[in-house]
Short mmCIF file of C-alpha atoms in Angstrom, two decimals:
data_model
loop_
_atom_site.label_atom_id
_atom_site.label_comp_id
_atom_site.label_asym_id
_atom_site.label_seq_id
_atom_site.Cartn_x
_atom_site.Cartn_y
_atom_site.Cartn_z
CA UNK A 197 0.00 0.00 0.00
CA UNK A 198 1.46 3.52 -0.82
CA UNK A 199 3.20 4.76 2.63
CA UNK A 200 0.69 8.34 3.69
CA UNK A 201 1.84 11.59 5.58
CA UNK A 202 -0.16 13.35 7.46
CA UNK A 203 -0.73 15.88 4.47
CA UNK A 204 -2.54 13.26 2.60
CA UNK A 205 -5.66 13.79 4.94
CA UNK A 206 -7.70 16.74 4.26
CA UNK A 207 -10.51 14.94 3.17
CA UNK A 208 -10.11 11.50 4.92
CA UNK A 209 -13.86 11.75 7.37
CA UNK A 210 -15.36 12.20 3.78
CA UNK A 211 -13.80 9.20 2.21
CA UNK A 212 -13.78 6.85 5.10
CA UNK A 213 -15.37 4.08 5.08
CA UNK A 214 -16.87 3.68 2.48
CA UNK A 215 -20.53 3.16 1.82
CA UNK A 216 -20.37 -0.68 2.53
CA UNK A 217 -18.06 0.18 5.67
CA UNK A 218 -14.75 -0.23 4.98
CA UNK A 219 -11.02 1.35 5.39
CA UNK A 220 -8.94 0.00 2.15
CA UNK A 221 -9.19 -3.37 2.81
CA UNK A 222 -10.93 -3.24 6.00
CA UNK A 223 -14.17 -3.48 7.84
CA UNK A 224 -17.14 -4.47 5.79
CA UNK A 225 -20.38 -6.10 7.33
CA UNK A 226 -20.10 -9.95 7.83
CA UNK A 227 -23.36 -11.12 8.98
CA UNK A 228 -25.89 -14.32 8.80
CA UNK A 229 -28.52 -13.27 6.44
CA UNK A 230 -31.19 -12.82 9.50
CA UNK A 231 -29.10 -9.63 10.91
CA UNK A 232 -28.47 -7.81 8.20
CA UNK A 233 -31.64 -5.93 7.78
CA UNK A 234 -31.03 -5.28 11.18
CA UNK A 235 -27.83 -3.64 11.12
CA UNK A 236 -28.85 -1.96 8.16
CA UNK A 237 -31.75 -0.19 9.87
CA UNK A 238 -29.32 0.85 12.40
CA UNK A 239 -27.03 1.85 10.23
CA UNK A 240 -30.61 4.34 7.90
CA UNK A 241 -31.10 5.46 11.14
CA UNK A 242 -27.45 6.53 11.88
CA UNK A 243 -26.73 8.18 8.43
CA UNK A 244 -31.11 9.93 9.39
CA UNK A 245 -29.67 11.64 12.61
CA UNK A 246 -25.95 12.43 12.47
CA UNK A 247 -26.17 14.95 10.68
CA UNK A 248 -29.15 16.44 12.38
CA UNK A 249 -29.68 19.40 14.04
CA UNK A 250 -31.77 18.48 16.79
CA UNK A 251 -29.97 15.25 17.81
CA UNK A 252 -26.39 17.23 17.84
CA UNK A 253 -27.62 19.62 19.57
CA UNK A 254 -28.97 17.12 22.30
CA UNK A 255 -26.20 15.07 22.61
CA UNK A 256 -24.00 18.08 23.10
CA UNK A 257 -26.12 19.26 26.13
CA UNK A 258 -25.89 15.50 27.16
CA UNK A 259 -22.64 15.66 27.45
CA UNK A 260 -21.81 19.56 29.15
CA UNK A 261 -24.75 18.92 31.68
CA UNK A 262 -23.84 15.35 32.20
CA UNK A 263 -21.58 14.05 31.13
CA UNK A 264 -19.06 16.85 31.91
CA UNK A 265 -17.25 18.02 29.22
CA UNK A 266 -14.97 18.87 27.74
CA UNK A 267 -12.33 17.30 29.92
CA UNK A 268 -9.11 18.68 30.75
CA UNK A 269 -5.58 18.24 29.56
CA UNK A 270 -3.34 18.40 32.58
CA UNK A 271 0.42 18.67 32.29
CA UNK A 272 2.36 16.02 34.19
CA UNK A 273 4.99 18.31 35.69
CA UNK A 274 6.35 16.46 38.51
CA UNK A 275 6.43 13.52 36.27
CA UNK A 276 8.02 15.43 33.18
CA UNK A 277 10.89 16.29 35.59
CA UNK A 278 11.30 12.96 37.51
CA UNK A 279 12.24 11.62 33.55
CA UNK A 280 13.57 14.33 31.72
CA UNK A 281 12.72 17.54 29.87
CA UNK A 282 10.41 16.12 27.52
CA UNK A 283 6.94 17.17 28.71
CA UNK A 284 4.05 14.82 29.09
CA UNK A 285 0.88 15.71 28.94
CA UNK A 286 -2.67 13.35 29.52
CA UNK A 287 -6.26 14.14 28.25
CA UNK A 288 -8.15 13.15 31.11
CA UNK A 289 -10.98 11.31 29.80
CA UNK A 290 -10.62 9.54 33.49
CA UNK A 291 -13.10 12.79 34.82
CA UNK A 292 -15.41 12.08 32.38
CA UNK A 293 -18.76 10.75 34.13
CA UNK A 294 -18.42 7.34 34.88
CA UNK A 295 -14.47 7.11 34.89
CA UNK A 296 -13.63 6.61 31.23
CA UNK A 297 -13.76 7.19 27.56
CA UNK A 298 -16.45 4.58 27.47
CA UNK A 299 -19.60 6.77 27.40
CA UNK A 300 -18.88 9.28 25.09
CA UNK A 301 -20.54 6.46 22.38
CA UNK A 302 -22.28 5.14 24.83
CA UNK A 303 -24.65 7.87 25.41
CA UNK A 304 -24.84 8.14 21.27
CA UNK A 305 -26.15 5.25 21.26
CA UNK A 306 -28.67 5.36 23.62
CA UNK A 307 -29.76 8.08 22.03
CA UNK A 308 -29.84 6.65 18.59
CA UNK A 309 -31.99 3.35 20.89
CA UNK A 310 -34.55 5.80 21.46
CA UNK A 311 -34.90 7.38 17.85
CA UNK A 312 -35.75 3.58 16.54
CA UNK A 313 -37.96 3.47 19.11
CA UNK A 314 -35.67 0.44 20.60
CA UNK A 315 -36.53 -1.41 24.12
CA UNK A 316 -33.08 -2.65 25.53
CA UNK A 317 -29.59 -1.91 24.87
CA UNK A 318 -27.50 -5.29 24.76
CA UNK A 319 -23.71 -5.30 25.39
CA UNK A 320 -20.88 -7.00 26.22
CA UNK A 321 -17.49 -5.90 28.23
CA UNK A 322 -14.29 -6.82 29.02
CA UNK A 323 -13.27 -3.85 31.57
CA UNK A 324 -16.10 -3.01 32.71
CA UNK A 325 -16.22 0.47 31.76
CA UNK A 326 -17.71 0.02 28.83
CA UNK A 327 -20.67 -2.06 30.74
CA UNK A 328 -20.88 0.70 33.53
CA UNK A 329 -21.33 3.02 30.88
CA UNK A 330 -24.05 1.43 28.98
CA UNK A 331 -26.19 0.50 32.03
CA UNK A 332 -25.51 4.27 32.55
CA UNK A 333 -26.93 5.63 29.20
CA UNK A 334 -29.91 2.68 29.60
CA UNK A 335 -30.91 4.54 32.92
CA UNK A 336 -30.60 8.17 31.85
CA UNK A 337 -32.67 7.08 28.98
CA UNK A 338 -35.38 4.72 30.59
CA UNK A 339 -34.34 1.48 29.20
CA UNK A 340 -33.37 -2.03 29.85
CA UNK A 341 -30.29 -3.17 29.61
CA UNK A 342 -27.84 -6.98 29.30
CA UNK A 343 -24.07 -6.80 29.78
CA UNK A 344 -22.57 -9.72 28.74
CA UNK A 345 -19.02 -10.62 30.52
CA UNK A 346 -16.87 -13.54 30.69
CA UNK A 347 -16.50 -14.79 34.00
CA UNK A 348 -12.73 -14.44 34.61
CA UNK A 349 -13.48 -10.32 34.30
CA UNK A 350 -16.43 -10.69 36.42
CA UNK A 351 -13.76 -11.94 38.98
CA UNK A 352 -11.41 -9.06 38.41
CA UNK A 353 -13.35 -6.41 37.81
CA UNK A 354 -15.81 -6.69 40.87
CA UNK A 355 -16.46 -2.67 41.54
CA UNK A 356 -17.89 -2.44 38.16
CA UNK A 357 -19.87 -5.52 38.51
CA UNK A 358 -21.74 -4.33 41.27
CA UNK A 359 -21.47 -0.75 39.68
CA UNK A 360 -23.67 -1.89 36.46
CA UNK A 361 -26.30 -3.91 39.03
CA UNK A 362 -26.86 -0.72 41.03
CA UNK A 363 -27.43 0.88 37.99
CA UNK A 364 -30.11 -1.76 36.94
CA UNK A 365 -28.21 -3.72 34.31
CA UNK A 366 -28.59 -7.47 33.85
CA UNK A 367 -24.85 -8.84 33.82
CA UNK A 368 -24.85 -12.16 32.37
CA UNK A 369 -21.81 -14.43 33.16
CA UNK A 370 -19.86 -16.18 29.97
CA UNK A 371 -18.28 -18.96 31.48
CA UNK A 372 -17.46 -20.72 27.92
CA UNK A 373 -13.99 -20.94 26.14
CA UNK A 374 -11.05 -18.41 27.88
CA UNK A 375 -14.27 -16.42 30.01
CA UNK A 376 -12.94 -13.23 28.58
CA UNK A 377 -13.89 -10.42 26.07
CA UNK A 378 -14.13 -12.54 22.91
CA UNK A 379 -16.55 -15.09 24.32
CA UNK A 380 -18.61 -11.85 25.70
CA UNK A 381 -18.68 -10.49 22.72
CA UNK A 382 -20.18 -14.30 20.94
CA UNK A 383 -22.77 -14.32 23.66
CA UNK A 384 -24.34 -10.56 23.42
CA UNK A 385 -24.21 -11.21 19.56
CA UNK A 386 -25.99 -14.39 20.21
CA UNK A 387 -28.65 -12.37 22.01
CA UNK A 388 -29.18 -9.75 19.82
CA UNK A 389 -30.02 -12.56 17.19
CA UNK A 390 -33.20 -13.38 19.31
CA UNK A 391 -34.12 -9.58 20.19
CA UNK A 392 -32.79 -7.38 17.62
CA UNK A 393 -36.93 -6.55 17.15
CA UNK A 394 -36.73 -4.40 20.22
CA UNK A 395 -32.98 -4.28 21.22
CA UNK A 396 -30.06 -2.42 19.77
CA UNK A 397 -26.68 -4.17 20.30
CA UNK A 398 -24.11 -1.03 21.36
CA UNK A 399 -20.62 -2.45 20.80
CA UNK A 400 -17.75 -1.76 23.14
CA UNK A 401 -15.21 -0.44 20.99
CA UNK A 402 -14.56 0.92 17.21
CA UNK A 403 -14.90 -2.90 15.58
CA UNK A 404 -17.92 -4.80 14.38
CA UNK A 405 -20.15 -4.94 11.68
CA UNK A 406 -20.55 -1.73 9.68
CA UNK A 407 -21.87 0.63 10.75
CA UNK A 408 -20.41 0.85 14.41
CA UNK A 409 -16.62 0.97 13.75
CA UNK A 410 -17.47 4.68 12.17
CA UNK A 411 -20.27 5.35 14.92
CA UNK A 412 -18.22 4.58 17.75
CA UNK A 413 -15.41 6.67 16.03
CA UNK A 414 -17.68 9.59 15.36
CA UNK A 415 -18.97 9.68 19.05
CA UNK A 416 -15.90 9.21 20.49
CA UNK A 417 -14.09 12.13 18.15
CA UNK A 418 -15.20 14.24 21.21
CA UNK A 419 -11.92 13.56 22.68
CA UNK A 420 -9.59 14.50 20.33
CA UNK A 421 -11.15 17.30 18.90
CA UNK A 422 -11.33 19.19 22.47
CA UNK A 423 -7.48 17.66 23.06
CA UNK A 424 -6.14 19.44 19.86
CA UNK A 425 -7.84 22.84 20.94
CA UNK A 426 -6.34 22.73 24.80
CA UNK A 427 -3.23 21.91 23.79
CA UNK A 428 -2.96 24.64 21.42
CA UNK A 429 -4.45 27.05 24.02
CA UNK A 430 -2.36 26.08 26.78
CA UNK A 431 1.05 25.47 24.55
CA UNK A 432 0.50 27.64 21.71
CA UNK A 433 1.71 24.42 19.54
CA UNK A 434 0.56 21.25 18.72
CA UNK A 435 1.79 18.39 20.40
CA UNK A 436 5.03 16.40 19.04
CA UNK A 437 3.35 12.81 19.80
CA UNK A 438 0.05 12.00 20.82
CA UNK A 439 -0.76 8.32 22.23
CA UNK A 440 -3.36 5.86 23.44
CA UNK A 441 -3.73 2.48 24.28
CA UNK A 442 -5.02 0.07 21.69
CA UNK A 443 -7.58 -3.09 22.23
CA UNK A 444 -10.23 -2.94 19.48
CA UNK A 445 -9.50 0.24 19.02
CA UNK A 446 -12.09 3.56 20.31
CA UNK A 447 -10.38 5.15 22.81
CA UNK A 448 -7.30 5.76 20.55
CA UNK A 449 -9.73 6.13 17.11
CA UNK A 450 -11.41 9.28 19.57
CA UNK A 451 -7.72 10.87 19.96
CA UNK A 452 -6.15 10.01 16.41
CA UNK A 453 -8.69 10.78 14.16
CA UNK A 454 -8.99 15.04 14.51
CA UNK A 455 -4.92 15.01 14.17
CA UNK A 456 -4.60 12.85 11.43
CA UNK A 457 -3.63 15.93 9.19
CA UNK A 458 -1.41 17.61 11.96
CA UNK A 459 2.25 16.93 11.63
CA UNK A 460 2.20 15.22 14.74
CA UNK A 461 3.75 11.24 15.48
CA UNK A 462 0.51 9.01 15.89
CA UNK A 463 1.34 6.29 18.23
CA UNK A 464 -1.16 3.40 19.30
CA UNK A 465 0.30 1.19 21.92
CA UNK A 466 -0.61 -2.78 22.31
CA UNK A 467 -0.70 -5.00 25.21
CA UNK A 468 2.25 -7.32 25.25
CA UNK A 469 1.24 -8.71 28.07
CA UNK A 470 4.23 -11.54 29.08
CA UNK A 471 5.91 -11.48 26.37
CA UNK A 472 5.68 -12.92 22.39
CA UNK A 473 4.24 -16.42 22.47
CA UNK A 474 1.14 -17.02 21.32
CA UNK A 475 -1.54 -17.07 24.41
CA UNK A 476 0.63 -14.28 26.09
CA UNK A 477 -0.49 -11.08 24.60
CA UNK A 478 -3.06 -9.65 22.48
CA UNK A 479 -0.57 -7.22 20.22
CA UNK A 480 -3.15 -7.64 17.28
CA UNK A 481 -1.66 -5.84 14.40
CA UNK A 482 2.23 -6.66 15.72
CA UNK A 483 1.53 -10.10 15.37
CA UNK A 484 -1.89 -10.53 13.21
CA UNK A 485 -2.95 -11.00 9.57
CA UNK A 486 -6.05 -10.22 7.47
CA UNK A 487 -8.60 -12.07 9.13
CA UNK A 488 -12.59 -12.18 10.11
CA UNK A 489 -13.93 -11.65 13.53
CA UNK A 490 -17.15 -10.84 14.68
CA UNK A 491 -18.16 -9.94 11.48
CA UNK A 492 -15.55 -7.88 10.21
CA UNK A 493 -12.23 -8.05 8.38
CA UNK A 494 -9.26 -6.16 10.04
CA UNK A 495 -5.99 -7.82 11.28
CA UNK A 496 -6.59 -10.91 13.79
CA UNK A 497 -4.21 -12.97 15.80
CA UNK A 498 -5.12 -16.95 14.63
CA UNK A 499 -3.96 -19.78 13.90
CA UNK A 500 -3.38 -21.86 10.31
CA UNK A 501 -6.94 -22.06 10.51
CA UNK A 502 -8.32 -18.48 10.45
CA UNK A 503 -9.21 -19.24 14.14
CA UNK A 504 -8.83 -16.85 17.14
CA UNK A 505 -5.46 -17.83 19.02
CA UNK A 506 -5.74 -17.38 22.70
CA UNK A 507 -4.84 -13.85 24.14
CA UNK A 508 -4.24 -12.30 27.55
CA UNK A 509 -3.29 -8.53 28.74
CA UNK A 510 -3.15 -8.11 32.69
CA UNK A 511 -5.71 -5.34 31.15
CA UNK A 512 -9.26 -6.90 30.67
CA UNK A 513 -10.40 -4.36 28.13
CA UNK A 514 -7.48 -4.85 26.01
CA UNK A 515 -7.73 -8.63 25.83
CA UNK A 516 -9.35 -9.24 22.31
CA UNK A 517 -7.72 -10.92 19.46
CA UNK A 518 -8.65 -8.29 16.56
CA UNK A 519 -8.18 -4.83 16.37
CA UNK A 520 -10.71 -1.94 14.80
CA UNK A 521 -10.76 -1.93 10.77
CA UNK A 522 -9.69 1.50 10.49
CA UNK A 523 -6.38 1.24 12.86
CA UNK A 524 -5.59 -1.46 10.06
CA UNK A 525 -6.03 0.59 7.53
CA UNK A 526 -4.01 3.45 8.89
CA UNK A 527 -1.32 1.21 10.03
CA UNK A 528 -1.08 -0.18 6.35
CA UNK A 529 -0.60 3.09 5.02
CA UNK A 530 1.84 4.27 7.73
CA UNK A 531 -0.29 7.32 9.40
CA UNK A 532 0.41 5.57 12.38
CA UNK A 533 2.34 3.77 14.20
CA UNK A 534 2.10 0.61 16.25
CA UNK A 535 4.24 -0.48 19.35
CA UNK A 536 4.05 -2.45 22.54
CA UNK A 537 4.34 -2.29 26.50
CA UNK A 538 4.30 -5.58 28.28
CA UNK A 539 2.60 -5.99 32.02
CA UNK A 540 5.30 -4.87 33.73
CA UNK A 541 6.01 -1.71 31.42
CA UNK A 542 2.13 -0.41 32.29
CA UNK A 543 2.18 -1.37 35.95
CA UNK A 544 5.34 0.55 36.32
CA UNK A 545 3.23 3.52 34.51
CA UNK A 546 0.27 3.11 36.73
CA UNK A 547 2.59 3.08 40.13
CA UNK A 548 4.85 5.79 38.78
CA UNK A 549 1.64 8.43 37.83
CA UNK A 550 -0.20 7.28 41.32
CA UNK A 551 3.01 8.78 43.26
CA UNK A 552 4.24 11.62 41.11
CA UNK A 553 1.21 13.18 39.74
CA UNK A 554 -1.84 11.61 42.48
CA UNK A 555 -3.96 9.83 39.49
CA UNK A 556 -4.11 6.35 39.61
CA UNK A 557 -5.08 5.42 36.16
CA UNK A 558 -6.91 2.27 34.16
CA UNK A 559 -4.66 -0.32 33.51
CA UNK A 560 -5.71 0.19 30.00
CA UNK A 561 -4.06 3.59 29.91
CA UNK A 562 -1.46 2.73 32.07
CA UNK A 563 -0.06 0.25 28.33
CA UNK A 564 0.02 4.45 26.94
CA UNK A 565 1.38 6.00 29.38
CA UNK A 566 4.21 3.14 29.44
CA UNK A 567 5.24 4.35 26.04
CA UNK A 568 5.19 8.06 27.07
CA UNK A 569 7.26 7.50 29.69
CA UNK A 570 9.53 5.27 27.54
CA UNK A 571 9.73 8.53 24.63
CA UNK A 572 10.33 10.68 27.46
CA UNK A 573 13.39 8.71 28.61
CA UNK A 574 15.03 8.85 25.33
CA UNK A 575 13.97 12.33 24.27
CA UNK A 576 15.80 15.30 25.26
CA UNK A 577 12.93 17.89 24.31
CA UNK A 578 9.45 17.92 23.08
CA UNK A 579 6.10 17.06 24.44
CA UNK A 580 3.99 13.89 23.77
CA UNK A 581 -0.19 14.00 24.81
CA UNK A 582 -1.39 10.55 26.18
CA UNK A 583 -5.34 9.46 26.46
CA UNK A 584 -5.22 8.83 29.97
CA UNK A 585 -8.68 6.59 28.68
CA UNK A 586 -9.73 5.92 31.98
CA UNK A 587 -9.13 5.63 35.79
CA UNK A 588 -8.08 2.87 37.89
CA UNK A 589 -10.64 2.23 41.10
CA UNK A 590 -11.59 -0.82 38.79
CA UNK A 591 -8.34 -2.12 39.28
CA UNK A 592 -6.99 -1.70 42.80
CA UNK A 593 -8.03 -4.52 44.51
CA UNK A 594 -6.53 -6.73 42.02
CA UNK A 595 -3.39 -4.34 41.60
CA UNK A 596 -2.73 -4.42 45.20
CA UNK A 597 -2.91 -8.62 45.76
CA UNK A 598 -0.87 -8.82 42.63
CA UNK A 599 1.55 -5.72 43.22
CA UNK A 600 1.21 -4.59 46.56
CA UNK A 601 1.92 -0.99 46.27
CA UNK A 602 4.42 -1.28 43.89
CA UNK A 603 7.67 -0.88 45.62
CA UNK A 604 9.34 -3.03 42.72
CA UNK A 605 8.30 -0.68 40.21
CA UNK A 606 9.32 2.55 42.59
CA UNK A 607 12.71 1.59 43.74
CA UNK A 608 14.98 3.59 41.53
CA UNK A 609 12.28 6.22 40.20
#
């Protein structure tokens, strides 16, 4: 594929995807033939609102009165000086309501639910966040609401367990194949093939069936577009590097997408969990090829088979073996870039922001943050903007009997 810069990409929301949903080679709509008019009514009634006034103009008060946006970028001084001069900076979706990036789509599509005159809201979630946040929208909205999660999350992710119950949500355990985010994700699809007459499945992240990799983009576009105008308003530049975490893909699609024709370094930033056997990470695109998942086509870890290989990430919402169609696309024609940080590289993150700048972040974001503070180590100068994508009371309890308070990590920092 011919190699991009970041001048190629004046027109890029206009061009991508395509009509049938897809980046280049990416994306598409694989679906038995009984879900396809569904997805295509969601997808009329998508293309009906987005562009009108009335339902912008709602969803922006949704999310200044409750939401609370925009967020902030903070500077991490203390932690800017502890490694360097190189300046790091974090967009804090962490403050958004509910702790994370999550319901910046999430509210979208609740609100796109109640426009199709939609019932339920069906889910899965790996985190949590991304549940919490949907049985958040399903309240605020008046409507029910199934979280599917595999078991071994349920386990570690307890606080937003009981979080999504309070808020009336129906978590249903997976306790088939690994128990993680992949076999969620086959059981709420499962689901929605018996009620997609009066549900609306609202996937976690920027993959799927066309048309949700471009809705969840589009909602979650929020992030980057306020990002880019704070960091020119408290810098007077743009930032050198921006970076996010990258699982399926929304968090990072939220802060990439507005700078994509900025010369600024895009950087997404995999889980490689313990290292580069198969079964001990889930770095899609480092390791992946062209596969289908879910029913799309983006870059898949498998085996000779075309099936999913096992994966794992100390992070539950980054433990999925595929990646979003359009980071596949933009990795293919070099926009962006692709690394990794293994468990111990984002645990030493999460310890090191906890002390130095009093956040404790998501696990998630803690895989970005490892790479800032890795760039900020080996740069002299310059400033790089991480999505801190959400915050870390999820994961305490199981940081702490795993890590203690991470006096391994803290010895020599």
């Amino acid at each position: 594929m011919k190699q991009l810069t970041y001048k190629d990409f004046d027109n890029y929301l206009k061009q991508f995807p395509s009509p049938d949903g897809r980046f280049g080679e990416y994306g598409g709509a694989y679906l038995p033939p009984e879900l396809e008019p569904a997805f295509q009514e969601i997808s009329d009634a998508y293309e009906t609102i987005c562009h009108s006034a009335q339902f912008i103009s709602e969803l922006r008060r949704i999310r200044r009165e409750f939401q609370g946006r925009p967020t902030p970028v903070y500077h991490c001084e203390r932690l800017s000086r502890t490694l360097g001069k190189c300046q790091i900076y974090l967009k804090r979706e962490d403050l958004n309501h509910t702790g994370a990036h999550k319901l910046n789509h999430c509210m979208g599509e609740g609100l796109l639910a109640k426009f199709m005159g939609k019932k339920k809201l069906i889910a899965e979630t790996g985190a949590g966040q991304h549940g919490v946040a949907l049985a958040t929208a399903a309240a605020y909205f008046g409507l029910e609401c199934d979280i599917y999660m595999g078991e071994v999350d349920i386990a570690k992710q307890a606080p937003n367990v009981t979080r999504m119950r309070m808020l009336g949500a129906r978590v249903v355990p997976v306790s088939h194949g690994l128990k993680t985010l992949k076999e969620a994700v086959d059981a709420a699809f499962e689901a929605y093939l018996k009620e997609y007459d009066t549900a609306i499945y609202c996937i976690g992240s920027a993959v799927g069936p066309h048309p949700f990799p471009k809705m969840v983009r589009d909602f979650q576009m929020v992030v980057g577009e306020e990002a880019r105008e704070q960091f020119r308003a408290m810098t007077g530049n743009l930032p050198d590097v921006i970076t996010a975490c990258v699982g399926g893909g929304s968090n990072a699609a939220g802060l990439f997408i507005p700078f994509l024709s900025d010369p600024v370094e895009i950087v997404g930033v995999e889980p490689l969990g313990r290292g580069k056997k198969v079964g001990d990470h889930a770095a899609t695109i480092t390791f992946g090829k062209k596969g289908i998942l879910h029913g799309f086509e983006s870059y898949l870890l498998q085996d000779e088979n075309g099936q999913p290989d096992p994966v794992y990430s100390i992070a539950s919402g980054l433990d999925y073996p595929a990646t979003g169609p359009e980071h596949a696309y933009l990795h293919d024609c070099g926009r962006i870039r692709y690394e990794t940080a293994s468990d111990d590289e984002a645990m030493e993150a999460f310890f090191l922001l906890c002390r130095k700048e009093g956040i404790i972040p998501a696990i998630e974001s803690s895989h970005a943050l490892a790479y800032a503070i890795r760039y900020a180590r080996t740069h002299a100068t310059g400033s790089i903007l991480v999505n801190l994508s959400g915050r870390g009371d999820k994961d305490i309890d199981y940081v702490f009997e795993h890590y203690g308070y991470g006096e391994k990590f803290l010895k020599n920092s």
